Every structure is written in C-alpha cells, then in structure tokens.
Short mmCIF file of C-alpha atoms in Angstrom, two decimals:
data_model
loop_
_atom_site.label_atom_id
_atom_site.label_comp_id
_atom_site.label_asym_id
_atom_site.label_seq_id
_atom_site.Cartn_x
_atom_site.Cartn_y
_atom_site.Cartn_z
CA UNK A 176 -40.04 50.46 -2.01
CA UNK A 177 -37.62 49.16 0.64
CA UNK A 178 -40.23 46.62 1.80
CA UNK A 179 -40.70 45.43 -1.79
CA UNK A 180 -36.92 44.88 -2.24
CA UNK A 181 -36.78 43.01 1.06
CA UNK A 182 -39.67 40.75 0.00
CA UNK A 183 -38.03 40.09 -3.38
CA UNK A 184 -34.75 39.15 -1.66
CA UNK A 185 -36.55 36.75 0.66
CA UNK A 186 -38.35 35.19 -2.29
CA UNK A 187 -35.11 34.72 -4.22
CA UNK A 188 -33.39 33.14 -1.21
CA UNK A 189 -36.33 30.79 -0.66
CA UNK A 190 -36.46 29.78 -4.33
CA UNK A 191 -32.71 29.19 -4.37
CA UNK A 192 -32.91 27.07 -1.22
CA UNK A 193 -35.85 25.10 -2.60
CA UNK A 194 -34.03 24.44 -5.86
CA UNK A 195 -30.94 23.25 -3.98
CA UNK A 196 -33.02 20.83 -1.90
CA UNK A 197 -34.79 19.56 -5.03
CA UNK A 198 -31.52 19.08 -6.90
CA UNK A 199 -29.92 17.22 -4.01
CA UNK A 200 -33.00 15.01 -3.61
CA UNK A 201 -32.95 14.13 -7.30
CA UNK A 202 -29.26 13.26 -7.06
CA UNK A 203 -29.91 11.03 -4.05
CA UNK A 204 -32.79 9.27 -5.79
CA UNK A 205 -30.69 8.66 -8.89
CA UNK A 206 -27.79 7.54 -6.73
CA UNK A 207 -30.03 5.13 -4.84
CA UNK A 208 -31.21 3.67 -8.13
CA UNK A 209 -27.61 3.21 -9.30
CA UNK A 210 -26.63 1.61 -5.99
CA UNK A 211 -29.57 -0.77 -6.24
CA UNK A 212 -28.16 -2.05 -9.52
CA UNK A 213 -24.70 -2.75 -8.05
CA UNK A 214 -24.41 -6.48 -7.42
CA UNK A 215 -20.65 -6.68 -6.87
CA UNK A 216 -17.79 -4.26 -6.35
CA UNK A 217 -15.02 -5.65 -8.54
CA UNK A 218 -11.44 -4.96 -7.43
CA UNK A 219 -8.13 -6.66 -8.23
CA UNK A 220 -9.53 -8.37 -11.31
CA UNK A 221 -6.30 -8.86 -13.28
CA UNK A 222 -6.14 -12.58 -14.04
CA UNK A 223 -3.73 -14.54 -11.85
CA UNK A 224 -3.02 -18.12 -10.86
CA UNK A 225 -2.29 -19.54 -7.41
CA UNK A 226 1.09 -21.25 -7.67
CA UNK A 227 2.18 -21.79 -4.05
CA UNK A 228 0.77 -21.50 -0.55
CA UNK A 229 1.78 -22.06 3.04
CA UNK A 230 -0.41 -21.45 6.07
CA UNK A 231 -2.51 -18.38 5.12
CA UNK A 232 0.08 -16.98 2.70
CA UNK A 233 -0.47 -17.43 -1.04
CA UNK A 234 1.75 -16.71 -4.03
CA UNK A 235 0.12 -15.70 -7.32
CA UNK A 236 1.50 -15.41 -10.82
CA UNK A 237 -0.26 -12.93 -13.09
CA UNK A 238 -1.38 -14.09 -16.51
CA UNK A 239 0.16 -12.30 -19.47
CA UNK A 240 0.86 -12.85 -23.15
CA UNK A 241 3.46 -10.06 -23.24
CA UNK A 242 6.26 -11.45 -21.06
CA UNK A 243 9.54 -10.26 -22.51
CA UNK A 244 11.86 -9.65 -19.53
CA UNK A 245 13.83 -12.73 -18.58
CA UNK A 246 13.98 -11.87 -14.86
CA UNK A 247 10.66 -12.30 -13.00
CA UNK A 248 9.44 -9.74 -10.47
CA UNK A 249 8.12 -10.63 -7.01
CA UNK A 250 5.90 -8.04 -5.26
CA UNK A 251 5.63 -7.92 -1.48
CA UNK A 252 2.85 -5.61 -0.28
CA UNK A 253 2.44 -4.38 3.30
CA UNK A 254 0.77 -6.53 5.94
CA UNK A 255 -1.60 -3.60 6.51
CA UNK A 256 -4.55 -3.38 4.09
CA UNK A 257 -4.52 -5.46 0.91
CA UNK A 258 -2.59 -5.53 -2.37
CA UNK A 259 -5.85 -4.75 -4.23
CA UNK A 260 -4.79 -1.09 -4.34
CA UNK A 261 -2.21 -2.01 -6.98
CA UNK A 262 -4.96 -3.29 -9.26
CA UNK A 263 -7.95 -1.26 -8.08
CA UNK A 264 -9.66 -1.22 -11.48
CA UNK A 265 -8.72 -1.99 -15.07
CA UNK A 266 -7.93 1.60 -16.08
CA UNK A 267 -6.12 2.44 -12.83
CA UNK A 268 -3.87 -0.52 -12.27
CA UNK A 269 -0.18 -0.32 -11.47
CA UNK A 270 0.12 -4.08 -11.96
CA UNK A 271 -1.59 -4.12 -15.37
CA UNK A 272 0.76 -1.40 -16.57
CA UNK A 273 3.77 -3.47 -15.53
CA UNK A 274 2.29 -6.54 -17.20
CA UNK A 275 1.75 -4.62 -20.44
CA UNK A 276 5.42 -3.67 -20.46
CA UNK A 277 6.44 -7.33 -20.54
CA UNK A 278 7.23 -8.00 -16.87
CA UNK A 279 6.50 -11.46 -15.46
CA UNK A 280 4.85 -10.71 -12.09
CA UNK A 281 4.42 -12.78 -8.94
CA UNK A 282 2.67 -11.35 -5.87
CA UNK A 283 2.51 -12.39 -2.22
CA UNK A 284 -0.95 -12.40 -0.63
CA UNK A 285 -0.46 -12.37 3.15
CA UNK A 286 -4.04 -13.43 3.83
CA UNK A 287 -5.97 -12.72 7.02
CA UNK A 288 -4.13 -13.66 10.24
CA UNK A 289 -6.26 -15.14 13.04
CA UNK A 290 -5.57 -16.06 16.68
CA UNK A 291 -3.49 -19.07 15.66
CA UNK A 292 -1.08 -16.71 13.86
CA UNK A 293 -0.49 -14.37 16.79
CA UNK A 294 3.02 -15.70 17.45
CA UNK A 295 4.29 -15.13 13.90
CA UNK A 296 7.39 -12.92 14.01
CA UNK A 297 9.14 -10.66 11.52
CA UNK A 298 11.58 -13.52 11.04
CA UNK A 299 8.69 -15.81 10.06
CA UNK A 300 7.48 -13.30 7.47
CA UNK A 301 10.89 -12.34 6.05
CA UNK A 302 13.14 -15.39 6.47
CA UNK A 303 10.16 -17.67 6.19
CA UNK A 304 7.42 -16.65 3.77
CA UNK A 305 9.33 -14.15 1.61
CA UNK A 306 12.28 -16.51 1.35
CA UNK A 307 10.03 -19.42 0.37
CA UNK A 308 8.37 -17.31 -2.34
CA UNK A 309 11.73 -16.13 -3.67
CA UNK A 310 13.00 -19.72 -3.80
CA UNK A 311 9.86 -20.88 -5.59
CA UNK A 312 10.22 -18.24 -8.31
CA UNK A 313 13.96 -18.92 -8.68
CA UNK A 314 13.32 -22.62 -9.12
CA UNK A 315 10.37 -22.07 -11.46
CA UNK A 316 12.48 -19.96 -13.79
CA UNK A 317 15.81 -21.73 -13.25
CA UNK A 318 17.53 -18.48 -12.24
CA UNK A 319 19.81 -17.64 -9.33
CA UNK A 320 18.39 -14.15 -8.78
CA UNK A 321 15.01 -12.45 -9.19
CA UNK A 322 13.73 -8.88 -8.98
CA UNK A 323 11.97 -7.82 -5.77
CA UNK A 324 9.53 -4.91 -5.32
CA UNK A 325 8.33 -4.02 -1.83
CA UNK A 326 5.47 -1.64 -1.03
CA UNK A 327 5.30 0.44 2.17
CA UNK A 328 5.94 -1.97 5.08
CA UNK A 329 6.57 -4.63 2.43
CA UNK A 330 9.36 -2.41 1.14
CA UNK A 331 10.98 -2.38 4.56
CA UNK A 332 10.68 -6.16 4.75
CA UNK A 333 12.05 -6.58 1.21
CA UNK A 334 15.06 -4.38 1.98
CA UNK A 335 15.86 -6.36 5.11
CA UNK A 336 15.54 -9.57 3.10
CA UNK A 337 17.81 -8.25 0.34
CA UNK A 338 20.49 -7.21 2.82
CA UNK A 339 20.58 -10.78 4.11
CA UNK A 340 20.20 -12.52 0.74
CA UNK A 341 22.34 -10.78 -1.86
CA UNK A 342 22.78 -14.06 -3.69
CA UNK A 343 19.05 -14.25 -4.50
CA UNK A 344 18.04 -10.69 -5.48
CA UNK A 345 19.10 -9.07 -8.76
CA UNK A 346 17.32 -5.69 -8.51
CA UNK A 347 15.44 -4.15 -5.58
CA UNK A 348 12.63 -1.60 -5.85
CA UNK A 349 11.01 0.02 -2.83
CA UNK A 350 7.79 2.00 -3.13
CA UNK A 351 6.76 4.54 -0.43
CA UNK A 352 8.54 2.49 2.25
CA UNK A 353 9.94 3.73 5.60
CA UNK A 354 13.56 3.17 6.63
CA UNK A 355 14.55 6.11 8.85
CA UNK A 356 11.87 6.29 11.53
CA UNK A 357 13.43 9.23 13.39
CA UNK A 358 11.36 11.89 11.65
CA UNK A 359 8.81 14.43 12.82
CA UNK A 360 7.29 14.96 9.39
CA UNK A 361 4.47 12.45 9.86
CA UNK A 362 2.04 12.15 12.78
CA UNK A 363 2.22 8.37 12.55
CA UNK A 364 5.90 8.47 13.46
CA UNK A 365 5.33 10.85 16.38
CA UNK A 366 2.43 8.85 17.82
CA UNK A 367 4.19 5.50 17.48
CA UNK A 368 7.06 6.61 19.72
CA UNK A 369 4.69 6.79 22.69
CA UNK A 370 2.54 3.80 21.77
CA UNK A 371 2.38 1.15 24.47
CA UNK A 372 2.64 -1.66 21.97
CA UNK A 373 2.73 -4.36 24.65
CA UNK A 374 -0.65 -3.22 25.94
CA UNK A 375 -2.06 -3.14 22.38
CA UNK A 376 -0.83 -6.65 21.55
CA UNK A 377 -1.42 -8.34 24.90
CA UNK A 378 -4.73 -6.59 25.42
CA UNK A 379 -6.04 -8.12 22.19
CA UNK A 380 -4.87 -11.68 22.89
CA UNK A 381 -1.91 -11.29 20.57
CA UNK A 382 -3.79 -10.18 17.47
CA UNK A 383 -3.91 -6.48 16.57
CA UNK A 384 -7.35 -5.77 15.04
CA UNK A 385 -7.54 -4.20 11.60
CA UNK A 386 -10.18 -1.83 12.95
CA UNK A 387 -7.64 -0.45 15.44
CA UNK A 388 -5.19 0.28 12.64
CA UNK A 389 -7.86 1.91 10.47
CA UNK A 390 -8.92 4.12 13.35
CA UNK A 391 -5.34 5.33 13.70
CA UNK A 392 -5.09 6.11 9.98
CA UNK A 393 -8.38 8.02 10.11
CA UNK A 394 -7.06 10.15 12.96
CA UNK A 395 -4.14 11.30 10.80
CA UNK A 396 -6.64 13.22 8.65
CA UNK A 397 -9.71 13.75 10.86
CA UNK A 398 -11.52 16.01 8.37
CA UNK A 399 -11.22 13.61 5.45
CA UNK A 400 -14.44 11.77 6.29
CA UNK A 401 -16.41 15.02 6.34
CA UNK A 402 -14.95 16.09 3.00
CA UNK A 403 -15.78 12.67 1.62
CA UNK A 404 -19.41 12.88 2.71
CA UNK A 405 -19.72 16.36 1.21
CA UNK A 406 -18.80 15.07 -2.24
CA UNK A 407 -20.81 11.84 -2.25
CA UNK A 408 -24.06 13.35 -3.53
CA UNK A 409 -22.27 14.98 -6.46
CA UNK A 410 -20.64 11.75 -7.59
CA UNK A 411 -23.77 9.65 -7.22
CA UNK A 412 -25.14 10.89 -10.54
CA UNK A 413 -22.18 9.31 -12.34
CA UNK A 414 -21.97 5.53 -12.10
CA UNK A 415 -18.29 5.50 -13.06
CA UNK A 416 -17.32 7.93 -10.31
CA UNK A 417 -19.55 6.15 -7.81
CA UNK A 418 -17.93 2.78 -8.58
CA UNK A 419 -14.48 4.35 -8.20
CA UNK A 420 -15.55 5.62 -4.78
CA UNK A 421 -17.00 2.26 -3.73
CA UNK A 422 -13.87 0.37 -4.80
CA UNK A 423 -11.71 2.69 -2.74
CA UNK A 424 -14.00 2.37 0.27
CA UNK A 425 -13.95 -1.40 -0.01
CA UNK A 426 -10.16 -1.38 -0.03
CA UNK A 427 -9.97 0.97 2.96
CA UNK A 428 -12.34 -1.20 4.97
CA UNK A 429 -10.59 -4.45 4.07
CA UNK A 430 -7.87 -4.25 6.71
CA UNK A 431 -6.51 -7.59 7.99
CA UNK A 432 -5.52 -7.97 11.62
CA UNK A 433 -1.82 -8.18 12.47
CA UNK A 434 0.13 -11.00 14.09
CA UNK A 435 0.99 -9.53 17.48
CA UNK A 436 4.63 -10.60 17.76
CA UNK A 437 5.51 -9.26 14.32
CA UNK A 438 3.71 -5.98 15.06
CA UNK A 439 5.44 -5.70 18.45
CA UNK A 440 8.95 -5.96 16.99
CA UNK A 441 8.14 -3.73 14.02
CA UNK A 442 6.95 -0.91 16.30
CA UNK A 443 9.59 -1.29 19.00
CA UNK A 444 12.69 -1.89 16.90
CA UNK A 445 11.87 0.43 14.02
CA UNK A 446 9.36 3.13 14.94
CA UNK A 447 10.58 3.55 18.51
CA UNK A 448 14.30 2.67 18.38
CA UNK A 449 15.07 3.23 14.68
CA UNK A 450 17.42 0.25 14.67
CA UNK A 451 17.45 -0.45 10.93
CA UNK A 452 19.06 2.80 9.80
CA UNK A 453 21.43 2.64 12.81
CA UNK A 454 22.68 -0.80 11.80
CA UNK A 455 21.42 -2.35 15.05
CA UNK A 456 18.42 -4.30 13.77
CA UNK A 457 18.62 -8.08 14.13
CA UNK A 458 16.55 -10.75 12.48
CA UNK A 459 16.99 -14.13 14.04
CA UNK A 460 20.67 -14.28 14.90
CA UNK A 461 21.83 -11.91 12.15
CA UNK A 462 22.37 -8.16 12.28
CA UNK A 463 21.02 -6.38 9.21
CA UNK A 464 23.58 -4.04 7.61
CA UNK A 465 22.15 -1.94 4.78
CA UNK A 466 25.67 -1.49 3.41
CA UNK A 467 25.54 -5.17 2.46
CA UNK A 468 23.07 -4.27 -0.28
CA UNK A 469 25.22 -4.07 -3.42
CA UNK A 470 22.65 -4.77 -6.13
CA UNK A 471 20.91 -2.01 -8.15
CA UNK A 472 18.18 -0.31 -6.14
CA UNK A 473 15.34 2.04 -7.08
CA UNK A 474 13.89 3.95 -4.13
CA UNK A 475 10.56 5.66 -4.85
CA UNK A 476 8.93 8.17 -2.51
CA UNK A 477 5.86 10.39 -2.84
CA UNK A 478 6.40 14.11 -2.28
CA UNK A 479 3.05 14.61 -0.48
CA UNK A 480 2.95 11.32 1.43
CA UNK A 481 1.38 11.83 4.88
CA UNK A 482 1.85 8.18 5.93
CA UNK A 483 5.46 7.67 4.86
CA UNK A 484 7.01 11.14 4.38
CA UNK A 485 10.04 11.55 2.08
CA UNK A 486 12.31 12.05 5.10
CA UNK A 487 11.57 8.48 6.18
CA UNK A 488 12.38 7.00 2.77
CA UNK A 489 15.21 9.02 1.23
CA UNK A 490 17.96 8.12 3.76
CA UNK A 491 18.00 4.55 2.40
CA UNK A 492 19.76 5.83 -0.69
CA UNK A 493 22.73 7.03 1.37
CA UNK A 494 22.92 3.94 3.56
CA UNK A 495 23.08 1.11 1.03
CA UNK A 496 26.33 -0.12 -0.49
CA UNK A 497 25.03 -0.08 -4.08
CA UNK A 498 26.85 1.88 -6.75
CA UNK A 499 23.80 1.70 -9.02
CA UNK A 500 21.12 3.44 -6.98
CA UNK A 501 18.27 5.70 -8.05
CA UNK A 502 16.17 7.97 -5.84
CA UNK A 503 12.89 8.85 -7.54
CA UNK A 504 10.33 11.42 -6.41
CA UNK A 505 6.70 10.97 -7.41
CA UNK A 506 4.60 14.16 -7.16
CA UNK A 507 1.64 12.85 -5.19
CA UNK A 508 0.46 11.06 -2.08
CA UNK A 509 0.71 7.57 -0.63
CA UNK A 510 -2.28 6.25 -2.59
CA UNK A 511 -1.69 8.32 -5.72
CA UNK A 512 1.38 6.26 -6.61
CA UNK A 513 -1.00 3.41 -7.42
CA UNK A 514 -4.26 4.88 -8.68
CA UNK A 515 -3.49 8.40 -9.88
CA UNK A 516 -3.57 9.20 -13.57
CA UNK A 517 0.02 10.37 -13.44
CA UNK A 518 1.05 7.05 -11.92
CA UNK A 519 -0.32 5.17 -14.92
CA UNK A 520 1.45 7.46 -17.40
CA UNK A 521 4.69 8.09 -15.54
CA UNK A 522 5.52 5.88 -12.56
CA UNK A 523 4.71 2.40 -13.89
CA UNK A 524 6.62 3.10 -17.14
CA UNK A 525 9.56 4.40 -15.07
CA UNK A 526 9.71 1.16 -13.09
CA UNK A 527 9.45 -0.91 -16.26
CA UNK A 528 12.18 1.08 -18.00
CA UNK A 529 14.47 0.80 -14.97
CA UNK A 530 14.07 -2.98 -14.87
CA UNK A 531 14.52 -3.39 -18.62
CA UNK A 532 17.81 -1.49 -18.54
CA UNK A 533 19.08 -3.97 -15.91
CA UNK A 534 17.63 -7.17 -17.32
#
C-alpha cells in the first residue's frame, strides 16, 4: 500500500512538471509569434512640432486644440535617459493629460551628446540652452514670464535657472528632483560621494557613456532583472502587456552619454559638496541663492523613490523665499509618477489645477 501511494505521488509530480513545461512552451511559442509581428515599438507619439534648435538641442511645441491657459509651460527633462517616459504610450502619458487640461506645452530635447560636446558645462545647459528656450517661448507668446517644469536632474537645473532669472519665470514646478544631496536614504547618494569623477570623465575622453550610467542604476536594484525575467513568459501571451514591457525596455536602454564637464561639476558640487542647499553653488560668476526664488513653486516628490528619495527633495520647500509654495507627496516610485495609473488620475490633474489657479 505504501509503495502504491509513493508511485502515485511520483506520477502526480511528473504530470504536474510536464504540464508546467508544456504551458510555458506554449506561452513562449505564442510570445514568439507576437514578437514576430512587432515592426516598431512606438513611444512618445504625441504630436509635436520642432520650433527651435541649437547644436544638438531641440525645442518642441506639442499640438493641441484645447489650449486654454494663457501662460505656456516649458518642460526640462533630465540629461539622463530621455523625455519619452513622460509620453510612454497614449493611455499612460503625463504630457497628454496636461495637454487635455488646456496647457500649452513646450519641451526641451537635449539630444545625444558626442565627443564634440564634451566641454559643455552646467552653465552652457542652464544659462545657455534653457535660457534660449525660455526666451523663445516668451517672445513667441509676447509674455514676460512663462511656467517652468523640471524633471529629476532637469528639476535641479530649472530651480537654479529660476533663482537667477526671477524676471522670466511665473510658476516653477519640480518633479522628483534632488536639492539636498546630504542624505543616506538612497544608495546613489552614498556611492556618488566616493566616486572618482575625474577618472570617469577623463578616462572616457570627456564623454560619460550612457552604458556606464545604466550599469550604475541597475546596481541600485540588482534583483530587478531576475524578477523581470521571471515575469516575461506570463506577459507574452498578452500583446498589450508585452508592448508595455517593450516600450519600457526601449526607454531604459535609450540612455544618452553625458558631456563630461557638466557631469563633473554636477557630481562634485552637488552630490559630493552639497553646495546648492548650502548657498555656495556658483554658475558662471553668480552664486545661486534659493531664497531669491519668490515665485509660486510646486515641489513634487515620490514617497517610494529609490533614485531621488523624499529627503533629497523636501528641503527645497524650506529654503526658497516663496510665500506661495506647495509640497506634494505622490504615493509611488520614481517612474510611477509618469506611467502609473494613479499618476494619470491624480498627479497630472493636480499639476493642471495648480497652474490654472495661478494663471
């Protein structure tokens, strides 16, 4: 009797294992068929027009028939990765949600720096390119001031720009951007303190490879790739889920290299010496004082952000001179503020409402 039970157990285990293998094989075959039909991975498809360019930097204006706010909005994304995340797909698009609310949107595309750009500095990006884009939009709309929204590193740049150009910015919004770099809440901040940035920049002929940056981001969550691989076969049966995955992977892999001189100052002065929040950061010949920011400011941080933890963002609210300042917590991670379902329903409408009340 015992032998019979043992044989039955073995049979059941074998049948279960065989079924699992068969099911996984069928999923892979179906997934392969779906992948074979994919001709193009479409990201950032919201219609836009190129209105200005200089060197590799381009300024786009998004098409819309719903423009109702009189003050246009300029978006400055980070130099790392691409702005595509803000318009990943039609039903998960932070930008489309803002457009639908009546906001007239311009966006800076930093392009792909090459060896000839290795000497570009933070001053070139902020006092140069951002300032030129701001002036273009001001002239185009015949207004003295415009709205500025900066994302991650672009939020840091936008804040520095606003502190130096109060006469050109009406409202400032920062989205998951770092300002106080003296925090132990994120590995990125700990690692950067000991980074030999001179060796990184000079050892790559003045151009920091995008692959180097991606490798560092992967190391922040070393198990994420394994978790990702474990779920791929399950999503391959569903073309919608598979396309979502492929769009995200395309964005992650599309990481431009960084101009070495800009990267060098950004790491040394901010990550390693925390000069901005101390009031010691200089751009060109000017010292940047956050107290000089008097215009309304909306500071958005993500509660579960592993790249830019709340402790790196929130201190901005106490260090600006604005009387009209709002600190807003989004319950999610660094990427969720753009593509999460809650972002579409809650965050984009919040930004739109905030701007409308100050238009």
